[in-house]
C-alpha cells in the first residue's frame, strides 16, 4: 500500500475521523468496537481496495493496536505544539518502507510522491502512516493552529482543520454544529421569553 504525501486533506481527514470514533466522544458508545466496524471504517475512508483488504485480514490484536493508535493520535491533537506534532507524526510514519512515485489518478502520465508499506504491514501500520502523513502535511502547509478541540460545549471531540479559511469549529460539523445552533436558539428564545415577562410585570 502507498500513501500519497500531497493529499493531506484526505489523510488528515482520516486522522480526525479515527480520533472521533472513541467512546469518550460518543458518550460511552465506541464507534470502532469490533472488526466489522474496522472494515467499515476502512471502506469508508479508502481511496482504493488496499486499506479495506488490510482491515479484513485483521485479528483481535490488530484491532487493539488500532485502539492504541487512536489514543496516541488523540494525545497529539491534545498537545498541538509544533515540535510535539512533528515528533509524534514522525514516529507514526516510521512504519513506512521508503518513498516512491505512484501514478496520479487525476492526471494521466503524471506521478505523485508516496510512502510505501511493506507486505507484512497491518491495518494499524497503514492507518498510522496515513495519519502521520496527514499531521505532517497540515503542520507543513497550514500550521499547528489547525489542530483543535471541538467547539461544542458538550462534545469531547478534536479535529484537524484543513478548510481553506481555517475557521472550522466542530469535530463533526453536521452534528456538533447543529447541536450548538439548536442550544443557542433555545437559549435566545428563553432569554427573550424572560425579558418579555419582566417587561409585562
Ligand atoms: Zn464535536
Coordinates of N, CA and C and ligand atoms in Angstrom, one line a residue:
X1 N 0.8 -1.2 0.0 CA 0.0 0.0 0.0 C 0.9 1.3 0.0
X2 N 0.5 2.3 -0.8 CA 1.2 3.5 -0.8 C 0.3 4.7 -0.4
X3 N 0.9 5.6 0.4 CA 0.1 6.7 0.9 C 0.7 8.0 0.3
X4 N -0.1 8.7 -0.5 CA 0.4 9.9 -1.2 C 0.7 11.0 -0.2
X5 N 1.8 11.7 -0.4 CA 2.3 12.7 0.5 C 1.6 14.0 0.4
X6 N 1.0 14.2 -0.8 CA 0.5 15.6 -1.1 C -1.0 15.7 -0.9
X7 N -1.7 14.6 -0.4 CA -3.1 14.7 -0.2 C -3.4 14.8 1.3
X8 N -2.9 15.9 1.9 CA -3.1 16.0 3.4 C -4.6 16.2 3.8
X9 N -5.4 16.7 2.9 CA -6.8 16.9 3.2 C -7.5 15.5 3.5
X10 N -7.1 14.5 2.6 CA -7.7 13.2 2.8 C -7.0 12.5 4.1
X11 N -5.7 12.6 4.2 CA -5.1 11.8 5.3 C -5.4 12.5 6.6
X12 N -5.4 13.8 6.7 CA -5.7 14.4 8.0 C -7.2 14.2 8.3
X13 N -8.0 14.1 7.2 CA -9.5 13.8 7.5 C -9.6 12.4 8.1
X14 N -8.8 11.4 7.6 CA -8.9 10.1 8.2 C -8.5 10.1 9.7
X15 N -7.4 10.9 10.0 CA -7.0 11.1 11.4 C -8.1 11.7 12.3
X16 N -8.8 12.7 11.8 CA -9.9 13.3 12.5 C -11.0 12.3 12.7
X17 N -11.3 11.5 11.7 CA -12.4 10.6 11.8 C -12.0 9.4 12.8
X18 N -10.8 9.0 12.7 CA -10.3 7.9 13.6 C -10.4 8.4 15.1
X19 N -9.9 9.6 15.4 CA -9.9 10.1 16.7 C -11.3 10.2 17.3
X20 N -12.2 10.5 16.4 CA -13.6 10.8 16.8 C -14.5 9.5 16.8
X21 N -13.9 8.4 16.8 CA -14.7 7.1 16.9 C -14.7 6.7 18.4
X22 N -14.1 7.3 19.3 CA -13.9 6.8 20.6 C -15.2 6.9 21.5
X23 N -15.3 6.1 22.5 CA -16.5 6.1 23.4 C -16.5 7.5 24.1
X24 N -15.3 8.1 24.3 CA -15.2 9.4 25.0 C -16.0 10.4 24.2
X25 N -15.9 10.4 22.9 CA -16.6 11.4 22.1 C -18.1 11.0 21.9
X26 N -18.4 9.7 21.9 CA -19.8 9.3 21.6 C -20.5 9.0 22.9
X27 N -20.1 9.6 24.0 CA -20.8 9.4 25.3 C -20.9 7.9 25.7
X28 N -19.8 7.2 25.6 CA -19.8 5.8 26.0 C -20.0 4.8 24.9
X29 N -20.4 5.2 23.7 CA -20.7 4.3 22.7 C -19.5 4.3 21.6
X30 N -18.6 3.3 21.8 CA -17.4 3.3 20.9 C -17.9 3.0 19.4
X31 N -17.4 3.8 18.5 CA -17.8 3.6 17.1 C -16.9 2.7 16.3
X32 N -15.9 2.2 17.0 CA -15.0 1.2 16.4 C -14.8 0.0 17.4
X33 N -16.0 -0.7 17.7 CA -16.0 -1.7 18.7 C -15.4 -3.0 18.3
X34 N -15.5 -3.3 17.0 CA -15.1 -4.7 16.6 C -14.5 -4.7 15.2
X35 N -14.2 -5.9 14.7 CA -13.5 -6.0 13.4 C -14.5 -5.6 12.3
X36 N -15.7 -5.8 12.4 CA -16.7 -5.4 11.4 C -16.7 -3.9 11.2
X37 N -16.7 -3.2 12.3 CA -16.7 -1.7 12.3 C -15.3 -1.2 11.7
X38 N -14.3 -2.0 12.0 CA -13.0 -1.6 11.5 C -12.9 -1.7 9.9
X39 N -13.5 -2.8 9.4 CA -13.6 -2.9 7.9 C -14.5 -1.8 7.4
X40 N -15.6 -1.5 8.0 CA -16.5 -0.5 7.5 C -15.8 0.9 7.5
X41 N -15.0 1.1 8.6 CA -14.2 2.4 8.6 C -13.2 2.5 7.5
X42 N -12.5 1.4 7.2 CA -11.5 1.4 6.2 C -12.2 1.5 4.8
X43 N -13.3 0.9 4.6 CA -14.1 1.0 3.3 C -14.5 2.5 3.1
X44 N -15.0 3.1 4.2 CA -15.5 4.5 4.1 C -14.4 5.4 3.7
X45 N -13.2 5.2 4.2 CA -12.1 6.2 4.0 C -11.0 5.9 3.0
X46 N -11.2 4.7 2.4 CA -10.1 4.3 1.5 C -10.2 4.8 0.1
X47 N -9.1 5.2 -0.5 CA -9.1 5.7 -1.9 C -9.1 4.5 -2.8
X48 N -8.7 3.3 -2.3 CA -8.7 2.1 -3.2 C -9.0 0.9 -2.3
X49 N -8.7 -0.3 -2.8 CA -9.1 -1.5 -2.1 C -8.1 -2.0 -1.1
X50 N -7.0 -1.3 -1.0 CA -5.9 -1.9 -0.1 C -6.2 -1.7 1.4
X51 N -6.7 -0.6 1.8 CA -7.0 -0.3 3.2 C -8.0 -1.3 3.7
X52 N -9.2 -1.4 3.0 CA -10.2 -2.4 3.4 C -9.6 -3.8 3.4
X53 N -8.8 -4.2 2.5 CA -8.2 -5.5 2.4 C -7.4 -5.8 3.7
X54 N -6.6 -4.8 4.1 CA -5.8 -5.0 5.4 C -6.8 -5.1 6.6
X55 N -7.9 -4.3 6.6 CA -8.8 -4.4 7.7 C -9.5 -5.8 7.7
X56 N -9.8 -6.3 6.5 CA -10.4 -7.7 6.5 C -9.5 -8.8 7.0
X57 N -8.2 -8.5 6.9 CA -7.2 -9.5 7.4 C -6.9 -9.4 8.9
X58 N -7.5 -8.3 9.5 CA -7.1 -8.0 10.9 C -7.7 -9.1 11.9
X59 N -7.0 -9.2 13.0 CA -7.4 -10.1 14.1 C -7.6 -9.2 15.3
X60 N -8.0 -9.8 16.4 CA -8.3 -9.0 17.6 C -7.1 -8.2 18.0
X61 N -5.9 -8.7 17.9 CA -4.7 -8.0 18.3 C -4.5 -6.7 17.5
X62 N -4.9 -6.8 16.2 CA -4.8 -5.7 15.3 C -5.8 -4.6 15.7
X63 N -7.0 -5.0 16.1 CA -8.0 -4.0 16.5 C -7.5 -3.3 17.8
X64 N -6.9 -4.1 18.7 CA -6.4 -3.4 19.9 C -5.3 -2.4 19.5
X65 N -4.5 -2.8 18.5 CA -3.4 -1.9 18.1 C -4.0 -0.6 17.5
X66 N -5.1 -0.7 16.8 CA -5.8 0.5 16.2 C -6.3 1.3 17.4
X67 N -6.9 0.7 18.4 CA -7.3 1.5 19.5 C -6.2 2.2 20.2
X68 N -5.0 1.6 20.3 CA -3.9 2.2 20.9 C -3.4 3.4 20.0
X69 N -3.5 3.2 18.7 CA -3.1 4.2 17.8 C -4.0 5.5 18.0
X70 N -5.3 5.2 18.2 CA -6.3 6.2 18.4 C -5.9 7.1 19.6
X71 N -5.4 6.4 20.7 CA -5.0 7.1 21.9 C -3.8 8.0 21.6
X72 N -2.8 7.4 20.9 CA -1.6 8.1 20.5 C -1.9 9.4 19.7
X73 N -2.8 9.2 18.8 CA -3.2 10.3 17.9 C -4.0 11.4 18.7
X74 N -4.8 11.0 19.6 CA -5.6 11.9 20.4 C -4.6 12.8 21.2
X75 N -3.6 12.1 21.8 CA -2.6 12.8 22.6 C -1.9 13.9 21.8
X76 N -1.7 13.6 20.5 CA -1.0 14.5 19.6 C -2.0 15.7 19.4
X77 N -3.2 15.5 19.1 CA -4.2 16.6 18.9 C -4.4 17.4 20.1
X78 N -4.3 16.8 21.3 CA -4.5 17.5 22.6 C -3.3 18.4 22.9
X79 N -2.1 18.1 22.3 CA -0.9 18.9 22.6 C -0.3 19.3 21.3
X80 N -0.9 20.3 20.6 CA -0.5 20.6 19.3 C 0.6 21.6 19.2
X81 N 1.7 21.4 20.0 CA 2.8 22.2 19.8 C 3.6 21.7 18.6
X82 N 4.2 22.6 17.9 CA 4.8 22.2 16.6 C 5.8 21.0 16.7
X83 N 6.7 21.1 17.7 CA 7.7 20.1 17.8 C 7.1 18.8 18.2
X84 N 6.1 18.8 19.1 CA 5.4 17.6 19.5 C 4.7 16.9 18.3
X85 N 4.0 17.7 17.5 CA 3.3 17.2 16.3 C 4.3 16.5 15.4
X86 N 5.4 17.2 15.1 CA 6.4 16.7 14.1 C 7.0 15.4 14.7
X87 N 7.4 15.4 15.9 CA 8.0 14.2 16.5 C 7.0 13.0 16.5
X88 N 5.8 13.3 17.0 CA 4.8 12.2 17.1 C 4.4 11.7 15.7
X89 N 4.2 12.6 14.8 CA 3.9 12.1 13.4 C 5.0 11.4 12.8
X90 N 6.2 11.8 13.1 CA 7.4 11.1 12.6 C 7.4 9.6 13.1
X91 N 7.1 9.5 14.3 CA 7.0 8.1 14.9 C 5.9 7.3 14.1
X92 N 4.8 7.9 13.9 CA 3.7 7.2 13.2 C 4.2 6.8 11.7
X93 N 4.9 7.6 11.1 CA 5.3 7.3 9.7 C 6.5 6.4 9.7
X94 N 7.1 6.0 10.8 CA 8.3 5.2 10.8 C 8.0 3.8 10.3
X95 N 6.7 3.4 10.2 CA 6.4 2.1 9.6 C 6.6 2.0 8.1
X96 N 6.8 3.2 7.5 CA 6.9 3.2 6.0 C 8.3 2.6 5.6
X97 N 8.3 2.0 4.4 CA 9.5 1.3 4.0 C 10.2 2.1 2.9
X98 N 9.8 3.3 2.6 CA 10.5 4.1 1.7 C 9.6 5.0 0.8
X99 N 10.2 6.1 0.3 CA 9.5 6.9 -0.6 C 9.5 6.4 -2.0
X100 N 8.4 6.7 -2.8 CA 8.3 6.2 -4.2 C 7.4 7.2 -4.9
X101 N 7.3 6.9 -6.2 CA 6.3 7.7 -7.0 C 5.2 6.7 -7.5
X102 N 4.0 7.2 -7.4 CA 2.9 6.4 -7.9 C 2.1 7.3 -9.0
X103 N 1.3 6.6 -9.8 CA 0.5 7.2 -10.8 C -0.5 8.2 -10.2
X104 N -0.7 9.3 -10.8 CA -1.7 10.3 -10.3 C -3.0 10.0 -11.0
X105 N -4.0 9.5 -10.2 CA -5.3 9.1 -10.9 C -6.0 10.3 -11.6
X106 N -5.7 11.5 -11.1 CA -6.3 12.7 -11.6 C -5.7 13.3 -12.9
X107 N -4.4 12.9 -13.1 CA -3.7 13.4 -14.3 C -2.9 12.3 -14.9
X108 N -3.4 11.9 -16.1 CA -2.7 10.8 -16.9 C -1.2 11.2 -17.2
X109 N -0.4 10.2 -16.9 CA 1.1 10.5 -17.2 C 1.8 11.2 -16.1
X110 N 1.1 11.7 -15.1 CA 1.8 12.4 -14.0 C 2.0 11.4 -12.8
X111 N 2.9 11.8 -11.9 CA 3.1 11.0 -10.7 C 3.0 11.8 -9.5
X112 N 2.8 11.2 -8.4 CA 2.8 11.9 -7.1 C 3.7 11.1 -6.1
X113 N 4.3 11.9 -5.1 CA 5.1 11.3 -4.1 C 4.3 10.4 -3.2
X114 N 4.8 9.4 -2.8 CA 4.1 8.5 -1.8 C 5.1 7.7 -0.9
X115 N 4.6 7.3 0.2 CA 5.4 6.4 1.1 C 4.7 5.0 1.0
X116 N 5.6 4.0 1.0 CA 5.1 2.7 0.8 C 5.1 1.9 2.2
X117 N 4.3 0.9 2.2 CA 4.3 -0.1 3.4 C 4.8 -1.4 2.9
X118 N 5.5 -2.1 3.7 CA 6.0 -3.5 3.3 C 4.8 -4.5 3.3
X119 N 5.0 -5.6 2.7 CA 3.9 -6.6 2.5 C 3.4 -7.2 3.8
X120 N 4.2 -7.1 4.9 CA 3.7 -7.6 6.2 C 3.0 -6.6 7.0
X121 N 2.7 -5.4 6.5 CA 2.1 -4.4 7.3 C 0.6 -4.7 7.7
X122 N 0.2 -4.2 8.8 CA -1.1 -4.4 9.3 C -2.0 -3.2 9.1
X123 N -3.3 -3.3 9.4 CA -4.2 -2.2 9.3 C -3.7 -1.1 10.2
X124 N -3.2 -1.4 11.4 CA -2.7 -0.4 12.3 C -1.5 0.4 11.7
X125 N -0.6 -0.3 11.0 CA 0.5 0.3 10.3 C 0.0 1.2 9.2
X126 N -0.9 0.8 8.4 CA -1.5 1.6 7.3 C -2.1 2.8 7.9
X127 N -3.0 2.7 8.9 CA -3.6 3.9 9.5 C -2.6 4.8 10.1
X128 N -1.6 4.2 10.8 CA -0.6 5.1 11.4 C 0.1 5.9 10.3
X129 N 0.4 5.3 9.2 CA 1.1 6.0 8.1 C 0.2 7.1 7.6
X130 N -1.0 6.8 7.3 CA -2.0 7.8 6.8 C -2.1 8.9 7.7
X131 N -2.3 8.7 9.0 CA -2.5 9.7 10.0 C -1.2 10.5 10.2
X132 N 0.0 9.9 10.2 CA 1.2 10.6 10.4 C 1.5 11.5 9.2
X133 N 1.2 11.0 8.0 CA 1.4 11.9 6.8 C 0.4 13.1 6.9
X134 N -0.8 12.8 7.3 CA -1.8 13.9 7.4 C -1.4 15.0 8.4
X135 N -0.9 14.5 9.6 CA -0.4 15.5 10.6 C 0.8 16.3 10.0
X136 N 1.7 15.7 9.4 CA 2.9 16.4 8.9 C 2.5 17.3 7.8
X137 N 1.6 16.8 6.9 CA 1.1 17.7 5.8 C 0.5 18.9 6.2
X138 N -0.3 18.8 7.3 CA -1.1 20.0 7.8 C -0.1 21.0 8.5
X139 N 0.8 20.4 9.3 CA 1.8 21.3 10.0 C 2.6 22.0 8.9
X140 N 3.0 21.3 7.9 CA 3.9 21.9 6.9 C 3.1 23.0 6.1
X141 N 1.9 22.7 5.7 CA 1.1 23.5 4.8 C 0.3 24.6 5.5
X142 N -0.3 24.2 6.6 CA -1.3 25.1 7.2 C -0.9 25.6 8.6
X143 N -0.1 24.9 9.3 CA 0.4 25.3 10.6 C -0.3 24.6 11.7
X144 N 0.3 24.6 12.9 CA -0.1 23.9 14.1 C -1.4 24.4 14.7
X145 N -1.8 25.6 14.3 CA -3.1 26.2 14.9 C -4.3 25.5 14.3
X146 N -4.1 24.6 13.3 CA -5.2 23.9 12.7 C -5.6 22.6 13.5
X147 N -4.9 22.3 14.6 CA -5.2 21.2 15.5 C -6.0 21.7 16.7
X148 N -7.3 21.3 16.7 CA -8.2 22.0 17.7 C -9.2 21.0 18.4
X149 N -9.7 21.5 19.5 CA -10.8 20.8 20.2 C -12.1 21.2 19.6
X150 N -13.1 20.3 19.7 CA -14.4 20.7 19.2 C -15.0 21.9 20.0
X151 N -15.7 22.8 19.3 CA -16.2 24.0 19.9 C -17.5 23.8 20.6
X152 N -18.2 22.6 20.4 CA -19.4 22.3 21.1 C -19.2 22.1 22.6
X153 N -19.9 22.7 23.5 CA -19.6 22.6 24.9 C -19.8 21.2 25.4
X154 N -20.7 20.4 24.8 CA -20.9 19.1 25.3 C -20.1 18.0 24.6
X155 N -19.3 18.4 23.7 CA -18.5 17.4 22.9 C -17.1 17.4 23.3
X156 N -16.5 16.1 23.3 CA -15.1 16.0 23.7 C -14.2 15.6 22.5
X157 N -14.8 15.9 21.3 CA -14.1 15.6 20.1 C -12.9 16.6 19.8
X158 N -12.1 16.2 18.8 CA -11.0 17.1 18.4 C -10.9 16.9 16.9
X159 N -10.2 17.8 16.2 CA -10.1 17.7 14.7 C -9.0 18.5 14.2
X160 N -8.7 18.2 12.9 CA -7.6 18.9 12.2 C -8.4 19.7 11.1
X161 N -8.2 21.0 11.1 CA -9.0 21.8 10.2 C -8.2 22.0 8.9
X162 N -8.7 21.4 7.8 CA -8.0 21.5 6.5 C -8.8 22.4 5.6
X163 N -9.8 23.1 6.1 CA -10.5 24.0 5.2 C -9.6 25.2 4.8
X164 N -9.9 25.8 3.7 CA -9.1 26.9 3.2 C -9.1 28.1 4.2
X165 N -10.3 28.6 4.6 CA -10.3 29.7 5.5 C -9.8 29.4 6.9
X166 N -9.8 28.1 7.3 CA -9.4 27.7 8.6 C -10.2 28.1 9.8
X167 N -11.6 28.2 9.5 CA -12.5 28.6 10.6 C -13.4 27.5 11.1
X168 N -13.0 26.2 10.8 CA -13.9 25.1 11.3 C -13.9 25.1 12.8
X169 N -15.1 24.9 13.4 CA -15.2 24.9 14.8 C -15.5 23.6 15.5
X170 N -16.1 22.7 14.7 CA -16.6 21.4 15.3 C -15.9 20.2 14.7
X171 N -15.9 19.1 15.6 CA -15.3 17.9 15.1 C -16.2 17.2 14.1
X172 N -17.5 17.3 14.3 CA -18.4 16.8 13.3 C -19.4 17.9 13.0
X173 N -19.1 18.8 12.0 CA -19.8 20.0 11.8 C -21.3 19.7 11.7
X174 N -21.8 18.7 11.0 CA -23.2 18.4 10.8 C -23.9 18.1 12.1
X175 N -23.1 17.5 13.0 CA -23.7 17.0 14.3 C -23.5 18.1 15.4
X176 N -22.2 18.3 15.7 CA -21.9 19.2 16.8 C -22.3 20.7 16.5
X177 N -22.2 21.1 15.2 CA -22.6 22.4 14.8 C -24.1 22.6 15.0
X178 N -24.8 21.6 14.5 CA -26.3 21.7 14.6 C -26.8 21.7 16.1
X179 N -26.1 20.8 16.9 CA -26.5 20.8 18.3 C -26.3 22.1 19.0
X180 N -25.1 22.8 18.6 CA -24.8 24.1 19.2 C -25.8 25.1 18.8
X181 N -26.2 25.1 17.5 CA -27.1 26.0 16.9 C -28.5 25.9 17.6
X182 N -28.9 24.7 17.8 CA -30.2 24.4 18.5 C -30.1 24.9 19.9
X183 N -29.0 24.6 20.6 CA -28.9 25.0 22.0 C -28.9 26.6 22.1
X184 N -28.2 27.2 21.2 CA -28.1 28.7 21.2 C -29.5 29.3 20.9
X185 N -30.2 28.6 20.0 CA -31.5 29.1 19.6 C -32.5 29.0 20.8
X186 N -32.4 27.9 21.5 CA -33.3 27.7 22.7 C -32.9 28.7 23.8
X187 N -31.6 29.0 24.0 CA -31.2 29.9 25.0 C -31.7 31.3 24.7
X188 N -31.6 31.7 23.4 CA -32.1 33.0 23.0 C -33.6 33.2 23.2
X189 N -34.3 32.1 22.8 CA -35.8 32.1 23.0 C -36.1 32.2 24.5
X190 N -35.4 31.5 25.3 CA -35.7 31.5 26.7 C -35.4 32.9 27.3
X191 N -34.3 33.5 26.8 CA -33.9 34.8 27.3 C -35.0 35.8 26.9
X192 N -35.4 35.7 25.6 CA -36.4 36.6 25.1 C -37.7 36.5 25.8
X193 N -38.1 35.2 26.2 CA -39.3 35.0 26.9 C -39.2 35.7 28.3
X194 N -38.1 35.4 28.9 CA -37.9 36.0 30.2 C -37.9 37.5 30.2
X195 N -37.3 38.1 29.2 CA -37.3 39.6 29.0 C -38.7 40.1 28.9
X196 N -39.5 39.3 28.0 CA -40.9 39.7 27.8 C -41.7 39.7 29.1
X197 N -41.5 38.6 29.9 CA -42.2 38.5 31.2 C -41.8 39.7 32.1
X198 N -40.5 40.0 32.1 CA -40.1 41.1 33.0 C -40.7 42.4 32.6
X199 N -40.8 42.6 31.3 CA -41.4 43.8 30.8 C -42.9 44.0 31.2
X200 N -43.6 42.8 31.1 CA -45.0 42.8 31.4 C -45.2 43.2 32.8
X201 N -44.4 42.6 33.7 CA -44.5 42.9 35.1 C -44.1 44.3 35.3
Ligands
LIG1 ZN1 -17.8 17.7 18.4

